[in-house]
Coordinates of C-alpha atoms and ligand atoms in Angstrom, one line a residue:
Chain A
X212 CA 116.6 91.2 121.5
X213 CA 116.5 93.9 124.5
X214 CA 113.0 94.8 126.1
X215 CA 113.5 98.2 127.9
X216 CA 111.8 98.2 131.2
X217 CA 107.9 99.0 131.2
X218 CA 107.9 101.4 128.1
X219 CA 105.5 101.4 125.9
X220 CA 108.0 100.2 122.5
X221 CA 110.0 97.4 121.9
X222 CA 113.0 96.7 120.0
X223 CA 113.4 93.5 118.6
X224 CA 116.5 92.8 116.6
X225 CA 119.8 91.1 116.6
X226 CA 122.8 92.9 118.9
X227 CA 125.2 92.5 115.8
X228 CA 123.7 94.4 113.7
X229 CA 121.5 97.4 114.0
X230 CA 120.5 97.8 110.4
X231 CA 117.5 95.5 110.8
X232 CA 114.8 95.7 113.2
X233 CA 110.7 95.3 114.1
X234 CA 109.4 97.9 116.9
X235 CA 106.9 97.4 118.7
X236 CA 104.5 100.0 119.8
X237 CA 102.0 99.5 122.8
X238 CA 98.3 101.3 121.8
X239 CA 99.0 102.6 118.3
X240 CA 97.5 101.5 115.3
X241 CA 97.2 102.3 111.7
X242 CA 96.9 105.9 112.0
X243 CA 100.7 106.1 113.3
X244 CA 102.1 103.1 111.8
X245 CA 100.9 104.1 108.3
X246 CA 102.1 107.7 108.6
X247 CA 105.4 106.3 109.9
X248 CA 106.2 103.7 107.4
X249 CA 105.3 106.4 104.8
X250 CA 107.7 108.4 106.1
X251 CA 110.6 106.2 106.2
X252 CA 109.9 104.7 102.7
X253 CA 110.4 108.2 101.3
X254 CA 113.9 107.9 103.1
X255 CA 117.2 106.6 101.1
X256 CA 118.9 105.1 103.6
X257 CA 115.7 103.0 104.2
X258 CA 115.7 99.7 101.7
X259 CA 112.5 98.1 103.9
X260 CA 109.7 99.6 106.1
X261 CA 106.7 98.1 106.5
X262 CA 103.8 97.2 109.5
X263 CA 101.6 94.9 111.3
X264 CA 99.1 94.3 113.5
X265 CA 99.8 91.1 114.9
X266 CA 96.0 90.8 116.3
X267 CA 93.2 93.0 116.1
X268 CA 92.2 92.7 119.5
X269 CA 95.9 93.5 120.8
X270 CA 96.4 97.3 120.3
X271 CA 100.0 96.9 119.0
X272 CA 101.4 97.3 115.9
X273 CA 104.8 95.9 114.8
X274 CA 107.0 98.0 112.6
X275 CA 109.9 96.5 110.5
X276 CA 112.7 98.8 109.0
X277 CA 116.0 97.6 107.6
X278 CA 118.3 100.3 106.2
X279 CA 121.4 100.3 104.0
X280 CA 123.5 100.4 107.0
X281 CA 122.5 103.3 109.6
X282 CA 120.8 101.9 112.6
X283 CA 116.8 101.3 112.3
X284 CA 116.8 103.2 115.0
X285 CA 118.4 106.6 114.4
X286 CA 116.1 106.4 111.0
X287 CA 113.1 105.5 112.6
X288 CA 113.8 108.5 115.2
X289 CA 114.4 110.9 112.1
X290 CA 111.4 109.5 110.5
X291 CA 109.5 110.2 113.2
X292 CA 110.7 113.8 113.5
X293 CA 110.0 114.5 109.5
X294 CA 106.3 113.9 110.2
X295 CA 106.4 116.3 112.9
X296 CA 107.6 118.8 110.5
X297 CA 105.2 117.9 108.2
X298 CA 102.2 117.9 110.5
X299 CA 103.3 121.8 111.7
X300 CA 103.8 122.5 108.3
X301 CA 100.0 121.4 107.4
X302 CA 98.7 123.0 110.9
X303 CA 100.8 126.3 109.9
X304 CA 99.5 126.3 106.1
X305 CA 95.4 125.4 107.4
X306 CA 95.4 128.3 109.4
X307 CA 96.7 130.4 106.6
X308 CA 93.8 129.4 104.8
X309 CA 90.8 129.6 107.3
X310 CA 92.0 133.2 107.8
X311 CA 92.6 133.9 103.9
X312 CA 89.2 132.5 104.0
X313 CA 87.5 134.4 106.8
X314 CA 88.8 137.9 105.3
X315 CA 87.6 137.2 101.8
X316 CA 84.4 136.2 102.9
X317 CA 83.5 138.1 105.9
X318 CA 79.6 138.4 105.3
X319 CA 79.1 135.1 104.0
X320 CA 79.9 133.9 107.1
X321 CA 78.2 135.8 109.1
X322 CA 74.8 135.2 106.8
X323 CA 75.6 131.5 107.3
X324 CA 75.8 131.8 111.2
X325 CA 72.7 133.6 111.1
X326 CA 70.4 131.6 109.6
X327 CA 71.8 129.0 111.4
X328 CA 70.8 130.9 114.6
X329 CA 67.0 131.4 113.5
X330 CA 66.6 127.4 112.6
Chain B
X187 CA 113.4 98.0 83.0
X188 CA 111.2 95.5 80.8
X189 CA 109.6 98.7 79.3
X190 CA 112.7 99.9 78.9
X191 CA 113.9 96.4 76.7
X192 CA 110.7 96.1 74.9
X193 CA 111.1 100.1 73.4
X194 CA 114.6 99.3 72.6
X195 CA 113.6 96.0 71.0
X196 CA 110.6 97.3 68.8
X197 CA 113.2 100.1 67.5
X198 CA 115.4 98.8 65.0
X199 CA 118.5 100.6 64.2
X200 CA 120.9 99.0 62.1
X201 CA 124.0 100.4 64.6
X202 CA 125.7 97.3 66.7
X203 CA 126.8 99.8 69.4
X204 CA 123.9 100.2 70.6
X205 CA 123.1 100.6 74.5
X206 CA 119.4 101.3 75.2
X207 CA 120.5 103.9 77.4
X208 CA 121.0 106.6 74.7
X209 CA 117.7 106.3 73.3
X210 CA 115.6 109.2 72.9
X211 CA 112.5 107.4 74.3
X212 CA 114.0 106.5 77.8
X213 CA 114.5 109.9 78.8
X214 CA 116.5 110.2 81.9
X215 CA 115.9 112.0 85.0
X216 CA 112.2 112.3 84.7
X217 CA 109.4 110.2 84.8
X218 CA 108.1 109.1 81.5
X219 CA 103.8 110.2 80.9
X220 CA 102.8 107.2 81.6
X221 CA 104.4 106.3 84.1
X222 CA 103.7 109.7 85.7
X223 CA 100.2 108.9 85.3
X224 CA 100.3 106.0 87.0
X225 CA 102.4 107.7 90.4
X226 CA 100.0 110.6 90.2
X227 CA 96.4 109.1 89.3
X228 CA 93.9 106.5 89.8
X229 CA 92.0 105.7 86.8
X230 CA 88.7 104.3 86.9
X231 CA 87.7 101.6 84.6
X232 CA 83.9 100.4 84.0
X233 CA 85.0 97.1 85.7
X234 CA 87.4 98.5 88.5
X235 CA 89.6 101.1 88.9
X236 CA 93.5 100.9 88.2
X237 CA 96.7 102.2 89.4
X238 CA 95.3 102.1 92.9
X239 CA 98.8 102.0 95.2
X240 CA 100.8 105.0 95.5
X241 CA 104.5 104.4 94.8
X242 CA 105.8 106.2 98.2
X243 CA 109.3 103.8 98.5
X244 CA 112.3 106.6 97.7
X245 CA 114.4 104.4 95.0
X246 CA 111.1 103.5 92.8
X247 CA 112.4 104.7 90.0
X248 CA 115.7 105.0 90.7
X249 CA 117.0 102.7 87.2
X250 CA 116.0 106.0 85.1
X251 CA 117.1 107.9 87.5
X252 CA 114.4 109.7 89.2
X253 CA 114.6 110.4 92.7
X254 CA 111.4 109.8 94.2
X255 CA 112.3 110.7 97.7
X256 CA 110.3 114.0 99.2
X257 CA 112.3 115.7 101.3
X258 CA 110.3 118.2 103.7
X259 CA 111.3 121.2 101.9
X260 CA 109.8 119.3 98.5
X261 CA 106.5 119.1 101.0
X262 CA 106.6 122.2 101.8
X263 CA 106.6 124.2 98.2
X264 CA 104.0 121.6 97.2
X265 CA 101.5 121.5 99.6
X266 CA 98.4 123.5 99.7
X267 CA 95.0 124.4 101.3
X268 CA 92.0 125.8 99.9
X269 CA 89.3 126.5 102.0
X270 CA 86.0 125.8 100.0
X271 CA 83.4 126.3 102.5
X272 CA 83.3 127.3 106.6
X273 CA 80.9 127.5 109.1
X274 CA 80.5 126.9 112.7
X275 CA 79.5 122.9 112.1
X276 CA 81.3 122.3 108.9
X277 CA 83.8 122.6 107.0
X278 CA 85.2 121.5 103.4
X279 CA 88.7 122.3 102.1
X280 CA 91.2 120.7 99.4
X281 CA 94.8 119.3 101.1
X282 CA 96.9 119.0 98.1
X283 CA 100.3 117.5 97.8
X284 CA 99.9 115.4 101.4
X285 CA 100.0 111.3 100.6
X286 CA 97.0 109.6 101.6
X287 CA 98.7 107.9 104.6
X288 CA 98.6 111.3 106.0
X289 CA 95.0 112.4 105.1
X290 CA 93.9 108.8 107.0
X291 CA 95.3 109.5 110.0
X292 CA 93.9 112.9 110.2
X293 CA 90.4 111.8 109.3
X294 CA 91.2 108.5 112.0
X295 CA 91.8 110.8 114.5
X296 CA 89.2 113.3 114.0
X297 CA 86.9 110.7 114.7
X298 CA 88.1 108.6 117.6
X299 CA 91.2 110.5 119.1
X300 CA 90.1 114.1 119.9
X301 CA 88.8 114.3 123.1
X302 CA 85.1 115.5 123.9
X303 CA 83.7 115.5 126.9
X304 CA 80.0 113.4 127.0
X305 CA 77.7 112.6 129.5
X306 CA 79.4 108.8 131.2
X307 CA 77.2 108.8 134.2
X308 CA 73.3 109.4 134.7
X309 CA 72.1 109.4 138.5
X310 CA 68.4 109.2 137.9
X311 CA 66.3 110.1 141.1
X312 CA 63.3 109.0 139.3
X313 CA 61.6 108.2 136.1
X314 CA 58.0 107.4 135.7
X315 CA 57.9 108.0 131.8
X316 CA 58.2 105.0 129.1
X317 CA 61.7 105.2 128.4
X318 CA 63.8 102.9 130.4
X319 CA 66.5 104.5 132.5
X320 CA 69.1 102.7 130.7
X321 CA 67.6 104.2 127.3
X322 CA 67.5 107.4 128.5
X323 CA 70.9 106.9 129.9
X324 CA 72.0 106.1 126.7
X325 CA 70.4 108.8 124.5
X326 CA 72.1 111.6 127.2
X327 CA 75.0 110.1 126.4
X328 CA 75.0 110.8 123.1
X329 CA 74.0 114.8 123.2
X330 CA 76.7 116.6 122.3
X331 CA 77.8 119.0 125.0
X332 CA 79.5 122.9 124.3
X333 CA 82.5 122.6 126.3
X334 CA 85.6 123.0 125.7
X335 CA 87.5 119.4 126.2
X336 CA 90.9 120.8 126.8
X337 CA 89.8 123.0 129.6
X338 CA 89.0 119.0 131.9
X339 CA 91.3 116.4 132.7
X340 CA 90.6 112.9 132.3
X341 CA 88.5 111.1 134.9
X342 CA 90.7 108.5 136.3
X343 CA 89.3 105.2 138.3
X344 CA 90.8 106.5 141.9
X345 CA 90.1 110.4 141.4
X346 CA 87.1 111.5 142.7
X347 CA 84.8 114.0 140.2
X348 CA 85.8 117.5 140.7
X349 CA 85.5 120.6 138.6
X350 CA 88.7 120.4 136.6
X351 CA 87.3 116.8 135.1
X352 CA 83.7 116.4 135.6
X353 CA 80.3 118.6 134.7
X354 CA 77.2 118.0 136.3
X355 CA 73.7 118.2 134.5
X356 CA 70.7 118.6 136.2
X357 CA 67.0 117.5 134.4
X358 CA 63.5 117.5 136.1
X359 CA 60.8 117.2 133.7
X360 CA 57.4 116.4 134.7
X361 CA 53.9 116.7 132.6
X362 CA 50.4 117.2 133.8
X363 CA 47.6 115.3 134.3
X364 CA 46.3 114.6 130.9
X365 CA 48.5 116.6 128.7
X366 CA 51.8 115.1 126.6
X367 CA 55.5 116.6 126.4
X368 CA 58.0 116.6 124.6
X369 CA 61.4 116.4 126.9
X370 CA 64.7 118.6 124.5
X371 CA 68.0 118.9 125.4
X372 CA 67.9 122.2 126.8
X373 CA 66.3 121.1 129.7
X374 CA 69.3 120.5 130.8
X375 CA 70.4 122.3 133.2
X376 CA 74.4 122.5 134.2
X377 CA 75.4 122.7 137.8
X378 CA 78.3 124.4 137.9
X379 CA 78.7 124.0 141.6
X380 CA 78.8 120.1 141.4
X381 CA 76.0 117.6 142.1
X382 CA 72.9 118.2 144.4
X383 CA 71.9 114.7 145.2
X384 CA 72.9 113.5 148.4
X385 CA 74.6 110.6 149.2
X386 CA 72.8 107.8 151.3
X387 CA 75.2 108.3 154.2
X388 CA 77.0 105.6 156.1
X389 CA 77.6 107.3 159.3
X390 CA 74.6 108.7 161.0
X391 CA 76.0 111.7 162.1
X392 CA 79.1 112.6 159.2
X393 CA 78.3 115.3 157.3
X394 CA 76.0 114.9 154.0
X395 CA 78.7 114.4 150.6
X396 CA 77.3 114.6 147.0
X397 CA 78.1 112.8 144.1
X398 CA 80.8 115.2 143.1
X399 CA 83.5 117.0 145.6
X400 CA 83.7 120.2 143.7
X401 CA 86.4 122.9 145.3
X402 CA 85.0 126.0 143.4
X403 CA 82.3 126.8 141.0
X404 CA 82.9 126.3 137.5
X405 CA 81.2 129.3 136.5
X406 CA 83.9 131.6 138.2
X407 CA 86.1 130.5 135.3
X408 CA 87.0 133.1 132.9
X409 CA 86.2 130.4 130.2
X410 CA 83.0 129.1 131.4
X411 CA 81.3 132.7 133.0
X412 CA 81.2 134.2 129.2
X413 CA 80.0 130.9 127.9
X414 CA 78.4 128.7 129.8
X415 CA 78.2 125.1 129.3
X416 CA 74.8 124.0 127.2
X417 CA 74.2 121.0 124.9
X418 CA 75.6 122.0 121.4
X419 CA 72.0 121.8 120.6
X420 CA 68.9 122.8 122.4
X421 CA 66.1 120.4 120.3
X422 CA 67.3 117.0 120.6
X423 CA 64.4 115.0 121.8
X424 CA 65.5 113.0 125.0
X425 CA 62.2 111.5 126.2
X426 CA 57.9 112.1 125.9
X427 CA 56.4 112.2 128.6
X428 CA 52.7 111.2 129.2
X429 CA 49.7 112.0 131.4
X430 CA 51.6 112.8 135.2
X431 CA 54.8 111.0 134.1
X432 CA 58.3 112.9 135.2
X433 CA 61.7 112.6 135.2
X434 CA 64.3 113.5 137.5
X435 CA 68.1 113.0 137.2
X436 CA 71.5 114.2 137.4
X437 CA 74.3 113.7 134.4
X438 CA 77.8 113.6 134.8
X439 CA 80.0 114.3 131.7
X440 CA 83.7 113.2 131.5
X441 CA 86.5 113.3 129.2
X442 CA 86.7 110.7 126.6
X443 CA 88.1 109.3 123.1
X444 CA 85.8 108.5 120.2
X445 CA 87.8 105.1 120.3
X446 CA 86.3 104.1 123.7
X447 CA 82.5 105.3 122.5
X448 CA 81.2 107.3 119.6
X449 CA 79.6 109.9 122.2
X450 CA 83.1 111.0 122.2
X451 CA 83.1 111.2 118.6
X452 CA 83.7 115.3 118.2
X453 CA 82.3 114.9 114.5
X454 CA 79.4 114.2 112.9
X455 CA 81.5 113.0 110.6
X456 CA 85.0 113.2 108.1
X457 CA 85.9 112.2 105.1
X458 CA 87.8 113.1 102.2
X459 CA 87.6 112.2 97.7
X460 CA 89.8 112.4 95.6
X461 CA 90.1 115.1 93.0
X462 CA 87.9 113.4 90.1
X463 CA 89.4 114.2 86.4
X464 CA 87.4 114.1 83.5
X465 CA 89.0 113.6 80.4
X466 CA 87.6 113.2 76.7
X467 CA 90.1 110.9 74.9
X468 CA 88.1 112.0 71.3
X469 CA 86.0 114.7 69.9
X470 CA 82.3 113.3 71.4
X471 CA 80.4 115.0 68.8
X472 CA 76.1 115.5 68.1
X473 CA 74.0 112.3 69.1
X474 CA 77.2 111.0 71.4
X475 CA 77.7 113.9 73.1
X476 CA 74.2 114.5 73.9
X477 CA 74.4 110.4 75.4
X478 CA 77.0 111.4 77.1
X479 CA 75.2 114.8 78.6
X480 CA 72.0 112.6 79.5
X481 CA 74.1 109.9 80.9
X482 CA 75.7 111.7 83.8
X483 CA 73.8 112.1 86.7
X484 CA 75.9 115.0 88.0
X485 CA 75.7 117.7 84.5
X486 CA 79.8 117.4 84.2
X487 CA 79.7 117.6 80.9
X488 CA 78.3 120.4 78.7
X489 CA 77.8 120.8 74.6
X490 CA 79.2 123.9 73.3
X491 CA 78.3 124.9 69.2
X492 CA 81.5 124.4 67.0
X493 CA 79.1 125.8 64.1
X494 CA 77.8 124.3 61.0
X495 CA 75.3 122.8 63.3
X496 CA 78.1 120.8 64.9
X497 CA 77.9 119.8 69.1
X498 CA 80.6 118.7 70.8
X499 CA 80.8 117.9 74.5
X500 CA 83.2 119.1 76.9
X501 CA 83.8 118.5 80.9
X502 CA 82.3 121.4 82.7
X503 CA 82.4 120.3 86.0
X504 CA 84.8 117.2 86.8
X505 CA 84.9 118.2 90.5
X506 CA 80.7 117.5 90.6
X507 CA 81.4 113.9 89.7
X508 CA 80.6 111.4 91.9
X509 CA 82.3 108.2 89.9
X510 CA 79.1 106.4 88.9
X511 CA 81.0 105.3 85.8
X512 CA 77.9 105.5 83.8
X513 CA 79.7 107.3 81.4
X514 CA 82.2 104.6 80.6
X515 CA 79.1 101.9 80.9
X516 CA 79.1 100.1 77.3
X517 CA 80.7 99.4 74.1
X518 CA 82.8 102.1 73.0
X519 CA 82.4 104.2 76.4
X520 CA 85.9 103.2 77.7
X521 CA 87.6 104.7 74.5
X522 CA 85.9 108.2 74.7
X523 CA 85.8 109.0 78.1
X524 CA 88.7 108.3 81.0
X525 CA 88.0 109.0 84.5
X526 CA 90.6 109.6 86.6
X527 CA 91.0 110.7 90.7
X528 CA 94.1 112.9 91.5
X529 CA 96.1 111.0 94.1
X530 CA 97.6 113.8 96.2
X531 CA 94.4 116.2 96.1
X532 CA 92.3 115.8 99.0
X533 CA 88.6 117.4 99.5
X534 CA 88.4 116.9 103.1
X535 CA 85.0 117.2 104.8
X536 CA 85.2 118.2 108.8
X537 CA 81.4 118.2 110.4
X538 CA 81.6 118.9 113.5
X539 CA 79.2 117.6 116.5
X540 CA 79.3 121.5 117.5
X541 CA 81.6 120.5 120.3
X542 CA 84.5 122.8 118.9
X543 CA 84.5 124.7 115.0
X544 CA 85.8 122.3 112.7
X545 CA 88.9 124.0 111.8
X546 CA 90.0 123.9 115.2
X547 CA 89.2 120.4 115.5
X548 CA 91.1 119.4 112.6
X549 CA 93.9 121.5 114.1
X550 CA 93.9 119.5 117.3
X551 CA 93.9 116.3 114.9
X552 CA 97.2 117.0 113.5
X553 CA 98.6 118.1 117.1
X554 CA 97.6 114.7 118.1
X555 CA 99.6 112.8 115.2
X556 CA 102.2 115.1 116.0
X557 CA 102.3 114.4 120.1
X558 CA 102.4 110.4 118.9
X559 CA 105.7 111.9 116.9
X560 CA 107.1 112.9 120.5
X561 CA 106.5 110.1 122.1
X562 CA 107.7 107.7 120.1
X563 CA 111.3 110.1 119.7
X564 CA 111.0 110.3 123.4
X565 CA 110.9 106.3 123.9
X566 CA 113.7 105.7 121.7
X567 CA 116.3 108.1 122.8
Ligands
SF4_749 S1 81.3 108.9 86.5 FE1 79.1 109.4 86.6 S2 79.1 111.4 87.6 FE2 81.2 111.1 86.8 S3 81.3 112.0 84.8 FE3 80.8 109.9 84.5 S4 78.6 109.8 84.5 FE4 79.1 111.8 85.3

């Protein structure tokens, strides 16, 4: 097991092999856990991924991830990084839309803000 | 592979060679319908609803052969937005082709992980009127303020309140002798120059300190001169005040989460359904389709004329539904009518307190999921 200094996630797993291990994360919860182990299930080289929360009133959440052979690590780092993608993708393809939106309905809007200004 | 074996078994073929493999009903490479049903829709039966989980783990499928891995660029050609409706407080649009465990942590971080900013501390001077102070302290609180949250720091314990993370409000209602008043929101007034109440001081002869230790006026900024800071709303009722009753007191708004107090909250609320699908397993025709019609609370189905005074019913507006399952209620219900959700289409709902538009909070949502990203990279290299 190695601890590293006063960050906020652990690594608990054997020194032997790097295939197999539960993070740790200080202050997360379901919202990143979920999203992460969605993300790494979705992965091949990922045969288990799946999280805890030890107790509800510790904010920490345990993630376990054992891979076909690459280190949890690495995966969980590329996991990681794929949601990033994916959240820039959805923040790239909602603003496409609003202002799709806001061009094909220019007066509706404004009709809407208005009455909202007399109320 | 048991619904593999039990095909193969119920299909007799005299040929010994047989490998269940080359059968024409196991086709390879692609999900089978009903299996593809079940990945790709919830359907709700009278008693509960089925097919609930969503099959996210990459080698699901993998003994026909059907990769069920998505890689991003798989994401990217699949997912969409529609924007349905936009104002300044709300918002509703469909997200589809994004897995559920993404659509919850946007809609768990709308609500308790985009900072606001929200009244924290309330200096009152004096208060004569019914409401305690720690009422009224409370319901200031919970106004919803027009400023922009990423324009402040957070308040830490050892900083002292200054313009870059604290703003000031300033209230003074009083009522005459005999009449009644209603105290609103727009009474308050900000301070952009910090607060006005002295403190008691120590030292006799050091000079008098407020409340706040404000180096400039906020109203200098570019941000704030154009659009100065207000209550999102200028009718909320914070107090009544009687017969020479008054109040006099000085609010002090921080930065917060929605996680530490739902004043922080920057929506009303958010939430998202799933897709409903309607489908008709049978011709409904004449007295059953007009059951069905009266059944539904919602008008999703319609009867069109198929001549020779025939009716039949068909779905009009499956989106409308609201999943009462009174149309699958009964005897024979289940066999005409299926309801279904779609399990990757999202109608989100975004109501904003007013604090910022919705679609820019929602943006700030997914920049928040995406900063966690960072960190937790950043921690493990
Ligand atoms: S579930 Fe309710 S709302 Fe939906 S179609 Fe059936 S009767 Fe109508």
């Amino acid at each position: 097991m190695c601890v590293a200094g006063n960050r906020r996630e652990m690594e608990h797993g054997s020194l032997n092999d790097p295939s197999k291990a539960t993070f740790s994360f200080v202050d997360e919860d379901h919202t990143l856990a979920n999203s992460v182990r969605f993300c790494l299930n979705q992965d091949p080289r990922v045969s288990v991924c799946g999280y805890s929360i030890p107790h509800p009133s510790d904010a920490r959440v345990n993630i376990r991830i054992q891979t076909t052979g690459e280190p949890a690590r690495e995966v969980l780092k590329d996991g990681c990084q794929n949601l990033m993608l994916m959240c820039q993708h959805v923040r790239g393809t909602l603003d496409k839309a609003v202002a799709d939106f806001r061009m094909n309905n220019p007066t509706k809007m404004e009709t809407k803000s208005d009455s909202e200004m007399e109320t | 592979m048991n619904e593999k074996e039990n095909k193969g078994g119920n299909n007799d073929e005299p040929n010994k060679k047989f490998s269940i493999w080359d059968l024409p009903d196991v086709p390879m490479g692609q999900l089978p319908p009903h299996l593809q049903l079940q990945k790709t829709r919830v359907v709700c039966k009278a008693d509960a609803p089925i097919h609930t989980d969503n099959i996210s783990y990459s080698g699901a499928y993998a003994s026909i052969g059907v990769d069920n891995s998505v890689h991003l660029d798989l994401f990217r050609d699949n997912f969409k937005v529609n924007v349905i409706r936009l104002t300044k407080e709300d918002m509703e649009f469909d997200m589809i082709g994004i897995d559920p465990a993404l659509a919850n942590a946007f809609r768990r971080i709308l609500i308790s992980e985009v900072p606001t900013m929200a009244i924290e501390k309330v200096l009152i001077a004096y208060n004569t009127s019914v409401v305690q102070d720690e009422v009224l302290a409370h319901r200031l609180g919970l106004v919803p303020l027009k400023a922009d949250p990423r324009l402040f720091e957070y308040l830490s314990a050892n900083d002292t309140p200054n313009e870059k993370n604290t703003i000031v409000f300033k209230l003074h209602a009083s009522c005459k002798r005999g009449e009644r008043r209603t105290v609103y929101s727009e009474e308050l007034k900000w301070l952009p120059k910090g607060s006005e109440l002295i403190k008691e001081a120590g030292q006799a002869d050091s000079k008098p300190t407020t409340y706040t230790s404000f180096t400039c006026s906020q109203d200098v900024l570019p941000e704030f001169s154009e659009d100065p800071i207000s209550p999102s709303e200028d009718k909320i009722i914070l107090a009544k005040l009687g017969s020479k009753q008054e109040i006099e007191l000085e609010a002090h708004a921080v930065k917060g989460l929605g996680k530490t107090h739902a004043k922080w909250s920057p929506v009303a609320t958010a939430w998202y359904r799933m897709l409903p699908e309607v489908v008709l397993l049978e011709d409904v025709e004449d007295e059953v389709a007009e059951e069905l019609v009266r059944r539904c609370p919602d008008k999703v189905f319609d009867i069109e004329d198929i001549g020779h005074g025939k009716k039949r019913a068909t779905v009009a507006r499956p989106r409308d539904c609201r999943l009462c399952r009174e149309c699958v209620r009964g005897e024979g219900w289940e066999e005409r009518v299926e309801l279904r959700r779609v399990k990757d289409h999202f109608i989100f709902t975004v109501e904003s307190t007013g604090v910022l538009p919705p679609e820019v909070l929602f943006t700030e949502a997914v920049k928040i999921l995406e900063e966690k990203c960072e960190r937790v990279i950043s921690e493990l290299s």
